[in-house]
Each structure stands twice: as C-alpha cells, then as structure tokens.
PDB file of N, H, CA, C and O in Angstrom:
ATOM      1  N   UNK A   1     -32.246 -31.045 -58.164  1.00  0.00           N
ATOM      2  CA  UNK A   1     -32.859 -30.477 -56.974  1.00  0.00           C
ATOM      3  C   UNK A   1     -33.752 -29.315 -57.384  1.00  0.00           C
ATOM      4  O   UNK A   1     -33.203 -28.421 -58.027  1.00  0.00           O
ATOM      5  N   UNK A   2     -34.832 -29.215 -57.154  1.00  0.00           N
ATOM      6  H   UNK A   2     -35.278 -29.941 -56.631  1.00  0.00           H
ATOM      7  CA  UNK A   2     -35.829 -28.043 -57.044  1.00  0.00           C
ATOM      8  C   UNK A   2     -36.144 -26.815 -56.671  1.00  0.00           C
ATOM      9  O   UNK A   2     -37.174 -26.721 -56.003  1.00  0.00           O
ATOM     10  N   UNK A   3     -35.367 -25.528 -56.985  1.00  0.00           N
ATOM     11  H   UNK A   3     -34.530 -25.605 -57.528  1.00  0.00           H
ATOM     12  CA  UNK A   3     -35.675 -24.886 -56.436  1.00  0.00           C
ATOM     13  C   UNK A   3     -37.049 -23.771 -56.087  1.00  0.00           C
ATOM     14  O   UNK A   3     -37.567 -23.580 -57.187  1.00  0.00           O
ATOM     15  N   UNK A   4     -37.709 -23.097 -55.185  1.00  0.00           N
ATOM     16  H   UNK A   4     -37.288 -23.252 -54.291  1.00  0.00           H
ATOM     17  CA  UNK A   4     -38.612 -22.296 -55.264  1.00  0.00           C
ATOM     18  C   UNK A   4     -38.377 -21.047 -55.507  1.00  0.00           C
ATOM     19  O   UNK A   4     -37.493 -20.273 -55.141  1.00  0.00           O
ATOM     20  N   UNK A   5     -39.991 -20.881 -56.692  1.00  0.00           N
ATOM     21  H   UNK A   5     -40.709 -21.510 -56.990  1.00  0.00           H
ATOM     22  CA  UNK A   5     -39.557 -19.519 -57.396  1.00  0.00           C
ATOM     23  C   UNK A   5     -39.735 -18.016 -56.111  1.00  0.00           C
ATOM     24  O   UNK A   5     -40.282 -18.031 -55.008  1.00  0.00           O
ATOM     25  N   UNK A   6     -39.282 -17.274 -56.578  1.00  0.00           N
ATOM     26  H   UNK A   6     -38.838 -17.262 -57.474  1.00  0.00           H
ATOM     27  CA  UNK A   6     -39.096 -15.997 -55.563  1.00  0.00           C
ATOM     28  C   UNK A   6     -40.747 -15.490 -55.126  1.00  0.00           C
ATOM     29  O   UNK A   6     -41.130 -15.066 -54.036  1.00  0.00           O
ATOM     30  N   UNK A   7     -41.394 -15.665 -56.162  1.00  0.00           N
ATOM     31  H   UNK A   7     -41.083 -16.010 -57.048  1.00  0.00           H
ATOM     32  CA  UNK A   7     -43.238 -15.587 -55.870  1.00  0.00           C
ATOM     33  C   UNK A   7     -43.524 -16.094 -54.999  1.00  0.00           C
ATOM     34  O   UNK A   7     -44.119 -15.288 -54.284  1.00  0.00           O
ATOM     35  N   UNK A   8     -43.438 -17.597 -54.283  1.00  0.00           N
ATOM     36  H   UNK A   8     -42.955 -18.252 -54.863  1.00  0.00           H
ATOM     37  CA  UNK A   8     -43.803 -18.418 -53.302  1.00  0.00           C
ATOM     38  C   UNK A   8     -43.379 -18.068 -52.451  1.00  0.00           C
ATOM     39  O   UNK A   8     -42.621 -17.103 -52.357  1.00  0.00           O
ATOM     40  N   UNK A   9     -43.888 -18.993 -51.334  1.00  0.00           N
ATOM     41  H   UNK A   9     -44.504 -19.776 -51.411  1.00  0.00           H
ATOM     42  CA  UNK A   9     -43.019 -19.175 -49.967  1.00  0.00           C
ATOM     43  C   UNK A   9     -43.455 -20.624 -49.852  1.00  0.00           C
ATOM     44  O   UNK A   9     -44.277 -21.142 -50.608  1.00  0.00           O
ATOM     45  N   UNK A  10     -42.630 -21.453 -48.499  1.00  0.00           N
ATOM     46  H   UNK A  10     -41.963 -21.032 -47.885  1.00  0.00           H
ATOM     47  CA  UNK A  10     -42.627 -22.583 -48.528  1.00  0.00           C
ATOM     48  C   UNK A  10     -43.526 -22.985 -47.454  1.00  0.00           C
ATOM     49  O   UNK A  10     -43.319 -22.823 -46.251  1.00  0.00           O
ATOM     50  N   UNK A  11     -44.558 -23.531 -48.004  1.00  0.00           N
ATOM     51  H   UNK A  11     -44.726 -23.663 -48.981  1.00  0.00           H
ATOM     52  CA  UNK A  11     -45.548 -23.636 -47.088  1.00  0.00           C
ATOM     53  C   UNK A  11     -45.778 -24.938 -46.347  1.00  0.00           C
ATOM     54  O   UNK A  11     -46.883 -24.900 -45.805  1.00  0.00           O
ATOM     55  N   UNK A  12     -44.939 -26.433 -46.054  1.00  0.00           N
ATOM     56  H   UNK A  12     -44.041 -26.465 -46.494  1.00  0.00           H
ATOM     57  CA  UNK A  12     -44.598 -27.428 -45.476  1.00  0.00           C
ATOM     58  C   UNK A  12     -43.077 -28.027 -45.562  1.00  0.00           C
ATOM     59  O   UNK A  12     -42.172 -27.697 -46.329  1.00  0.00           O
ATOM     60  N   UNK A  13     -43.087 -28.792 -44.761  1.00  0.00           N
ATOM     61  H   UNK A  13     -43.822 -29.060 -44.138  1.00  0.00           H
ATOM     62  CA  UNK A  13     -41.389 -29.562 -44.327  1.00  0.00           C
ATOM     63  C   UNK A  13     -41.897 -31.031 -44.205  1.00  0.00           C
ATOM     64  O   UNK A  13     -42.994 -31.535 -43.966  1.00  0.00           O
ATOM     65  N   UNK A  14     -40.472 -31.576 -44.504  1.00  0.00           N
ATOM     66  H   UNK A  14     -39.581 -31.166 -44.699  1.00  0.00           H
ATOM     67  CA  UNK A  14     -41.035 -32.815 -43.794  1.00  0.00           C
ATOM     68  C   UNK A  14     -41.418 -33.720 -42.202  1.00  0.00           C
ATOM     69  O   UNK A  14     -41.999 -34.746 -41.850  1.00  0.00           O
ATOM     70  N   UNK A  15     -40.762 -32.716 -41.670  1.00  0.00           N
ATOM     71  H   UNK A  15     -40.290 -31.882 -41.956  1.00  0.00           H
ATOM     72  CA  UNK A  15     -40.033 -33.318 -39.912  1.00  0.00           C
ATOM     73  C   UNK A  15     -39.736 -32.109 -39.116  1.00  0.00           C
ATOM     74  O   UNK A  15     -39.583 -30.913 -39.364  1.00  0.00           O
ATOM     75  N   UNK A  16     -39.714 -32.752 -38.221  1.00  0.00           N
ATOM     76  H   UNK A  16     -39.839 -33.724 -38.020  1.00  0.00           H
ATOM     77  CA  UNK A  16     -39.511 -31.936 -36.884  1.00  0.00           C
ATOM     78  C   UNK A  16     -38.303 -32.235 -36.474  1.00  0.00           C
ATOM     79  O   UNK A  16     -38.614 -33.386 -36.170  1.00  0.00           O
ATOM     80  N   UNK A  17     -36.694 -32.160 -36.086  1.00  0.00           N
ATOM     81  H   UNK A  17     -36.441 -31.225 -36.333  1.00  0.00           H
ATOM     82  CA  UNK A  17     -35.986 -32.776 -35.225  1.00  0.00           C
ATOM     83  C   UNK A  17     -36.250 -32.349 -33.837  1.00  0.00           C
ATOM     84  O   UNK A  17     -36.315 -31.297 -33.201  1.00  0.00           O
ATOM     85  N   UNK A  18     -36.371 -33.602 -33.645  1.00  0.00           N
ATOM     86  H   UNK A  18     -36.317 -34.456 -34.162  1.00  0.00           H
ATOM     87  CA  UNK A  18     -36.588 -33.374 -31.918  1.00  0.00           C
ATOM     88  C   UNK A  18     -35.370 -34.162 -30.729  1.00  0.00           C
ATOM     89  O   UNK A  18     -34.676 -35.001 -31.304  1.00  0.00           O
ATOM     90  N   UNK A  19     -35.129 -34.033 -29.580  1.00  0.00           N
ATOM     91  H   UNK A  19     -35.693 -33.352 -29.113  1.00  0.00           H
ATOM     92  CA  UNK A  19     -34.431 -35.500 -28.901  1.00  0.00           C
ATOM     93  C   UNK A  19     -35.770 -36.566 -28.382  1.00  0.00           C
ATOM     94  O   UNK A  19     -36.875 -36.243 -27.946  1.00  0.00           O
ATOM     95  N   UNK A  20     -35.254 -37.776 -28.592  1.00  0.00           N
ATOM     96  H   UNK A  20     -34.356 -38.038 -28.946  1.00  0.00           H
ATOM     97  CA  UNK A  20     -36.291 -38.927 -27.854  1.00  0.00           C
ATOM     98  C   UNK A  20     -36.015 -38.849 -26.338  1.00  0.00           C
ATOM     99  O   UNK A  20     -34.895 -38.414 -26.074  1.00  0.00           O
ATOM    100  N   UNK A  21     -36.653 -39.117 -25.471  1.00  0.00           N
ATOM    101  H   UNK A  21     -37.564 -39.471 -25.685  1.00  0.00           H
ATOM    102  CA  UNK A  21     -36.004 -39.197 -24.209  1.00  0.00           C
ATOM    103  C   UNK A  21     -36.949 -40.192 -24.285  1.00  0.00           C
ATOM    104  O   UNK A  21     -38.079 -39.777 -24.541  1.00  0.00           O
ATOM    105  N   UNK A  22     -36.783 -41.893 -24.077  1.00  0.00           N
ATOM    106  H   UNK A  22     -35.865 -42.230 -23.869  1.00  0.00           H
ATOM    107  CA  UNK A  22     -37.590 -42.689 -23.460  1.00  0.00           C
ATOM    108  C   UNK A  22     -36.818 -44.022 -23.733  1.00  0.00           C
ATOM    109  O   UNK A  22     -35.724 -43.981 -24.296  1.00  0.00           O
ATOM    110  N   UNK A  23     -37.347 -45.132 -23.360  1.00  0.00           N
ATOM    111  H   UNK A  23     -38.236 -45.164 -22.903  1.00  0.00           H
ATOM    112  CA  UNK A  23     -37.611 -46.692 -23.262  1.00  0.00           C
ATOM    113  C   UNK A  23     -37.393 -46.724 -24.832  1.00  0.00           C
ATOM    114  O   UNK A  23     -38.286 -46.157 -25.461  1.00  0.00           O
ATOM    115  N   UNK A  24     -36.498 -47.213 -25.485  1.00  0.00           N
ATOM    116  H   UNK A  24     -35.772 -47.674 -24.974  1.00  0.00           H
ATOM    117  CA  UNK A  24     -36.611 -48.030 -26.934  1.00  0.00           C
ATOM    118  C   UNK A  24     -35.486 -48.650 -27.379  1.00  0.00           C
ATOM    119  O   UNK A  24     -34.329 -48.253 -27.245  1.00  0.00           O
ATOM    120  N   UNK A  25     -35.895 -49.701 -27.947  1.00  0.00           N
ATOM    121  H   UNK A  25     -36.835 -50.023 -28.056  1.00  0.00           H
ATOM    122  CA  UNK A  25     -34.388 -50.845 -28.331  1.00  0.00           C
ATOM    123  C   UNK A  25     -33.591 -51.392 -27.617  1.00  0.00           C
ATOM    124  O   UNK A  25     -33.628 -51.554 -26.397  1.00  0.00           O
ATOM    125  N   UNK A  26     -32.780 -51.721 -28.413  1.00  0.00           N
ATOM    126  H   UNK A  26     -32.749 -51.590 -29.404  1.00  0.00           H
ATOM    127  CA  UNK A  26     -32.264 -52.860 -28.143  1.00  0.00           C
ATOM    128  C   UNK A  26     -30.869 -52.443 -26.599  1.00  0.00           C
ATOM    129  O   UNK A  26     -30.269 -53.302 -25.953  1.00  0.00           O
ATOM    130  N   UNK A  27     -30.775 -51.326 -26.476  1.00  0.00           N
ATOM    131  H   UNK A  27     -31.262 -50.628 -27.001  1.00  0.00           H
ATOM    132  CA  UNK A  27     -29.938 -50.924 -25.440  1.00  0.00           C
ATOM    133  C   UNK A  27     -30.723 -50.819 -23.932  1.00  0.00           C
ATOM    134  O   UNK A  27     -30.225 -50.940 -22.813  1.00  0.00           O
ATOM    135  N   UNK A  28     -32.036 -50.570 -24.289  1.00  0.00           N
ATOM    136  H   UNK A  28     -32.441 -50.472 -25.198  1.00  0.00           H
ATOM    137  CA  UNK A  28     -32.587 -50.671 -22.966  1.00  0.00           C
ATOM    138  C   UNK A  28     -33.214 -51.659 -22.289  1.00  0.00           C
ATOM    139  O   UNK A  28     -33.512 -51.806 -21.104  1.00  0.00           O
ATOM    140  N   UNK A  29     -33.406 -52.520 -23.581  1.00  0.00           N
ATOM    141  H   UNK A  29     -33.164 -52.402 -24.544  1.00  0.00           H
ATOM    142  CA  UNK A  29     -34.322 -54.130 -23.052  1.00  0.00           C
ATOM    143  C   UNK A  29     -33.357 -54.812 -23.949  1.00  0.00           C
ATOM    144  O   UNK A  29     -33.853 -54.952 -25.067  1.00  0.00           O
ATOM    145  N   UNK A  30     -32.085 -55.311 -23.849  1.00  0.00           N
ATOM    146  H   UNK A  30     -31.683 -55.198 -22.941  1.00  0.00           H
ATOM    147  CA  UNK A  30     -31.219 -56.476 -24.412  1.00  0.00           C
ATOM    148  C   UNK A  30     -32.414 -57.543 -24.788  1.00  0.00           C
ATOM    149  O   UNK A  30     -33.467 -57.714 -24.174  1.00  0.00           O
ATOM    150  N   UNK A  31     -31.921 -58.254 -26.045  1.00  0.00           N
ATOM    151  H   UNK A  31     -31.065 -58.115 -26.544  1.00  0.00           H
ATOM    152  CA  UNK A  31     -32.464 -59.415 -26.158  1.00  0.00           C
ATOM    153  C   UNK A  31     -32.086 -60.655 -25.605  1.00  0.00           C
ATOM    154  O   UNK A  31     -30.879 -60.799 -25.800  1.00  0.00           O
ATOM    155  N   UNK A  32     -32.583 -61.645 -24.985  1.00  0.00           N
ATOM    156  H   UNK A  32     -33.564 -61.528 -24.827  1.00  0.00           H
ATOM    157  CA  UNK A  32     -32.111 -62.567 -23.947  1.00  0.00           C
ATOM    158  C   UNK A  32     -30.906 -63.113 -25.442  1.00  0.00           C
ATOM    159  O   UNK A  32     -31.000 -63.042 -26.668  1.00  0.00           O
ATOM    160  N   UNK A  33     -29.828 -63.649 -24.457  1.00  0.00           N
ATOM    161  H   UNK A  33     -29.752 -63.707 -23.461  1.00  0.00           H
ATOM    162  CA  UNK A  33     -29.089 -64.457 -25.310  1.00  0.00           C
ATOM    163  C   UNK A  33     -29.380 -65.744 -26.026  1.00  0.00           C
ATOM    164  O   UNK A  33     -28.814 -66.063 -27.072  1.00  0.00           O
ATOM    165  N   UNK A  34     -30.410 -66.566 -25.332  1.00  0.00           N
ATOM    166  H   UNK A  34     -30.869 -66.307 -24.482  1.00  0.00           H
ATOM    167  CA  UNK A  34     -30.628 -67.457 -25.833  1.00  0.00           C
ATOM    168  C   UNK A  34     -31.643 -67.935 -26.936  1.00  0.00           C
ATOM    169  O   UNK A  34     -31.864 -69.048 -27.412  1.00  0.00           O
ATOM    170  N   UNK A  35     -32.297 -66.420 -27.222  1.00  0.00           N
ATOM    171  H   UNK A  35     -32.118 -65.515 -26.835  1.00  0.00           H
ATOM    172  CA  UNK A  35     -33.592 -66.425 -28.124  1.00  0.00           C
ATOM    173  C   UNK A  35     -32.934 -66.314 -29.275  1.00  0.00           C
ATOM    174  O   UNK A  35     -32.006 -65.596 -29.650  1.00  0.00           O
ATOM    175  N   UNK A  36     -33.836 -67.489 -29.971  1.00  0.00           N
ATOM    176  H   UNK A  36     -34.589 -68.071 -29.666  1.00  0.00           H
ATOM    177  CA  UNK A  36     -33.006 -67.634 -31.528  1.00  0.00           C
ATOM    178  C   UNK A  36     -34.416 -67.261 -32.335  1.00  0.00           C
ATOM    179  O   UNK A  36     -35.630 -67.357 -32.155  1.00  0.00           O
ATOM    180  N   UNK A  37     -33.424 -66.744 -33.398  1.00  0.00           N
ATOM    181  H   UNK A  37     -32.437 -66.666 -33.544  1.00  0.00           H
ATOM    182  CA  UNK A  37     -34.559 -66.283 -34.779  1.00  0.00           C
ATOM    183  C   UNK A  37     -35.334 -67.978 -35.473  1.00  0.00           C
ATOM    184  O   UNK A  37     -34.696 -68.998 -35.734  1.00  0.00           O
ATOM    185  N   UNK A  38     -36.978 -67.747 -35.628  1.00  0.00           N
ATOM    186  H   UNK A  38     -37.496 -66.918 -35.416  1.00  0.00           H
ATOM    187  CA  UNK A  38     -37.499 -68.686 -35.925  1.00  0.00           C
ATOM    188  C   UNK A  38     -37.340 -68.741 -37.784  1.00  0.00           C
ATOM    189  O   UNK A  38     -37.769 -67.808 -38.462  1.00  0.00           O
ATOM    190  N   UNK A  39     -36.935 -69.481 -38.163  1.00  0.00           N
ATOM    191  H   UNK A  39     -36.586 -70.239 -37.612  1.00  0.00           H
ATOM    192  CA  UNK A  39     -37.465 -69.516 -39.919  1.00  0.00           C
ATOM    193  C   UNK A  39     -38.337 -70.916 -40.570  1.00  0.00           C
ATOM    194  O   UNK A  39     -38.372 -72.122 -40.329  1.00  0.00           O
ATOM    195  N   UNK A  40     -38.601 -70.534 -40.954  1.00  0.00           N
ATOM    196  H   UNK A  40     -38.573 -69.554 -41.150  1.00  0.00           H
ATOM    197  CA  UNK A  40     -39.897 -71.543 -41.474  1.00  0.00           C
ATOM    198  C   UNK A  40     -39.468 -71.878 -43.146  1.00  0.00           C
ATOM    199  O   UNK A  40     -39.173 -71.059 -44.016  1.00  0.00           O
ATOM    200  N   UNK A  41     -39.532 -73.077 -43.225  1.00  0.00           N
ATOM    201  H   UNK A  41     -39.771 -73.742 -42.518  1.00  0.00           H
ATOM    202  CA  UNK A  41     -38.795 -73.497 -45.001  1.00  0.00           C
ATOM    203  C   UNK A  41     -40.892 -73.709 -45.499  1.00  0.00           C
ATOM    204  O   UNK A  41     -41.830 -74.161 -44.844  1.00  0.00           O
ATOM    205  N   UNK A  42     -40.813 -73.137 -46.867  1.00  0.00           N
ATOM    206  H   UNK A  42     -40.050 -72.770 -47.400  1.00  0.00           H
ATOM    207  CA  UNK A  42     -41.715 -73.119 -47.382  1.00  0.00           C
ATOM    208  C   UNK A  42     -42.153 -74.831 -47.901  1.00  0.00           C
ATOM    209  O   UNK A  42     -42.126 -75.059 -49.111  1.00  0.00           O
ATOM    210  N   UNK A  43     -42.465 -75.747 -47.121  1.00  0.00           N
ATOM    211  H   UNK A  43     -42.486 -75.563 -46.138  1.00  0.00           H
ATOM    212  CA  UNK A  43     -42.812 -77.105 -47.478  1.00  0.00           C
ATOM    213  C   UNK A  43     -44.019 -76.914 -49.002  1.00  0.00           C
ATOM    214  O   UNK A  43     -44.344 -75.885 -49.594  1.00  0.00           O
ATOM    215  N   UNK A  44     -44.426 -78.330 -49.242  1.00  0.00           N
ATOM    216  H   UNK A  44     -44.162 -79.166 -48.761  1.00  0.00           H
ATOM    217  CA  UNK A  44     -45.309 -78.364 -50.119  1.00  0.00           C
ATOM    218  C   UNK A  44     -46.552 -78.301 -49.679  1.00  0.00           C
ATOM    219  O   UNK A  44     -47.467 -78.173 -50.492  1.00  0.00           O
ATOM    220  N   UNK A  45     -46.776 -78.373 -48.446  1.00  0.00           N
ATOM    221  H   UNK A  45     -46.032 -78.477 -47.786  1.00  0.00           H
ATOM    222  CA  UNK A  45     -48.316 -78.394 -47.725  1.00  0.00           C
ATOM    223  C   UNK A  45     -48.956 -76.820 -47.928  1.00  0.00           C
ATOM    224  O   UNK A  45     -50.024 -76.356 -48.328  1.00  0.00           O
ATOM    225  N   UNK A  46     -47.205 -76.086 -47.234  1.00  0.00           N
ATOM    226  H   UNK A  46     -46.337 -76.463 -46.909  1.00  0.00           H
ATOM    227  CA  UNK A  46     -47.720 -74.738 -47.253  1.00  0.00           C
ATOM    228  C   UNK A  46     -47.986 -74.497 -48.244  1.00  0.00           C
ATOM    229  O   UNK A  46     -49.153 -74.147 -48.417  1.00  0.00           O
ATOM    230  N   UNK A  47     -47.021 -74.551 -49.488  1.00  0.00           N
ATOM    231  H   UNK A  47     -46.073 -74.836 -49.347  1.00  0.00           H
ATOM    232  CA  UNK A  47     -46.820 -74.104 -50.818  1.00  0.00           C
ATOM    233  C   UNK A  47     -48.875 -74.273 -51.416  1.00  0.00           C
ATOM    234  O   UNK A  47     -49.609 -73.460 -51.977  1.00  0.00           O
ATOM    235  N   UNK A  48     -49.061 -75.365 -51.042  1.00  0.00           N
ATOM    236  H   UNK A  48     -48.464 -76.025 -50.586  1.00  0.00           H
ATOM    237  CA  UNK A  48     -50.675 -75.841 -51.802  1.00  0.00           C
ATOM    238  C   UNK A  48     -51.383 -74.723 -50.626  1.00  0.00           C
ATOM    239  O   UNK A  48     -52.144 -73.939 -51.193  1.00  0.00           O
ATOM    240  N   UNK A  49     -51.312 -74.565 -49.565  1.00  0.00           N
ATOM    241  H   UNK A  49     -50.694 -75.201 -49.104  1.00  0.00           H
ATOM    242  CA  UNK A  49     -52.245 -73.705 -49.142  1.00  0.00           C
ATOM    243  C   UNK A  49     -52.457 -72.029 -49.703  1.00  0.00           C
ATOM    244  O   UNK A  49     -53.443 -71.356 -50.004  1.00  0.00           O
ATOM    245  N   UNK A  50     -50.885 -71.763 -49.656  1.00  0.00           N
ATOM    246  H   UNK A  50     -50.084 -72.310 -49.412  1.00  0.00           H
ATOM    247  CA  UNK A  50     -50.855 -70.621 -50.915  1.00  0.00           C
ATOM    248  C   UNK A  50     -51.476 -70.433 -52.048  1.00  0.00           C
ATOM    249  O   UNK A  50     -51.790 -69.310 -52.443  1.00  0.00           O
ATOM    250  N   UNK A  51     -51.729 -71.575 -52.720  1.00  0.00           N
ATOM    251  H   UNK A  51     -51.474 -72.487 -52.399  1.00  0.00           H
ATOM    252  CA  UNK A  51     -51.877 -71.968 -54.342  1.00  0.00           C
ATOM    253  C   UNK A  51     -53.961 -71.306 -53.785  1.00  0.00           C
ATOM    254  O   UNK A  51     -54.569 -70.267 -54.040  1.00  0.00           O
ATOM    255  N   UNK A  52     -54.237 -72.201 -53.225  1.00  0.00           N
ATOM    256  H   UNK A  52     -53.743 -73.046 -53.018  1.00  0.00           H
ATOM    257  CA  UNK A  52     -55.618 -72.242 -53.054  1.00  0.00           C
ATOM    258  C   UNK A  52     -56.512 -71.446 -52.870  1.00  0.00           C
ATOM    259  O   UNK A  52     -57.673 -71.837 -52.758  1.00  0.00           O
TER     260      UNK A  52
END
C-alpha cells in the first residue's frame, strides 16, 4: 500500500458515496417468469463467417 509523503497533499479520490433513490433492477421491474435466456451454439456457417 502507498503511502503519501508529508510534502503533498492528496489532490483526487476515487468516488463519491452517495444513496441511489430511483427505478433500478431486478426488484423493481421483476423479470417475467417465463423469459428464458437465448444461447446460440457456434455452427459452421457462423464459424466461416468469422473466419472471413
């Protein structure tokens, strides 16, 4: 860990803590139950369009 020498001062941070107050995730807009995750298998069609 780094410390600063007594000459300096610290002239940035990384963050602010703040509270959110709003609309976000998964607690305020549930995801429907019936929506399923899409996955896609890498065929050989795709595979050659990659290549190209």
């Amino acid at each position: 860990m780094a410390h600063l020498a007594r000459d300096h001062s610290l002239f940035a941070f990384a963050g602010i803590r703040t509270a959110f107050n709003g609309d976000r995730g998964t607690k305020s807009k549930p995801i429907h139950p019936k929506a399923m995750l899409m996955v896609r298998r890498a065929t050989a069609a795709f595979r050659a369009r990659l290549i190209q």
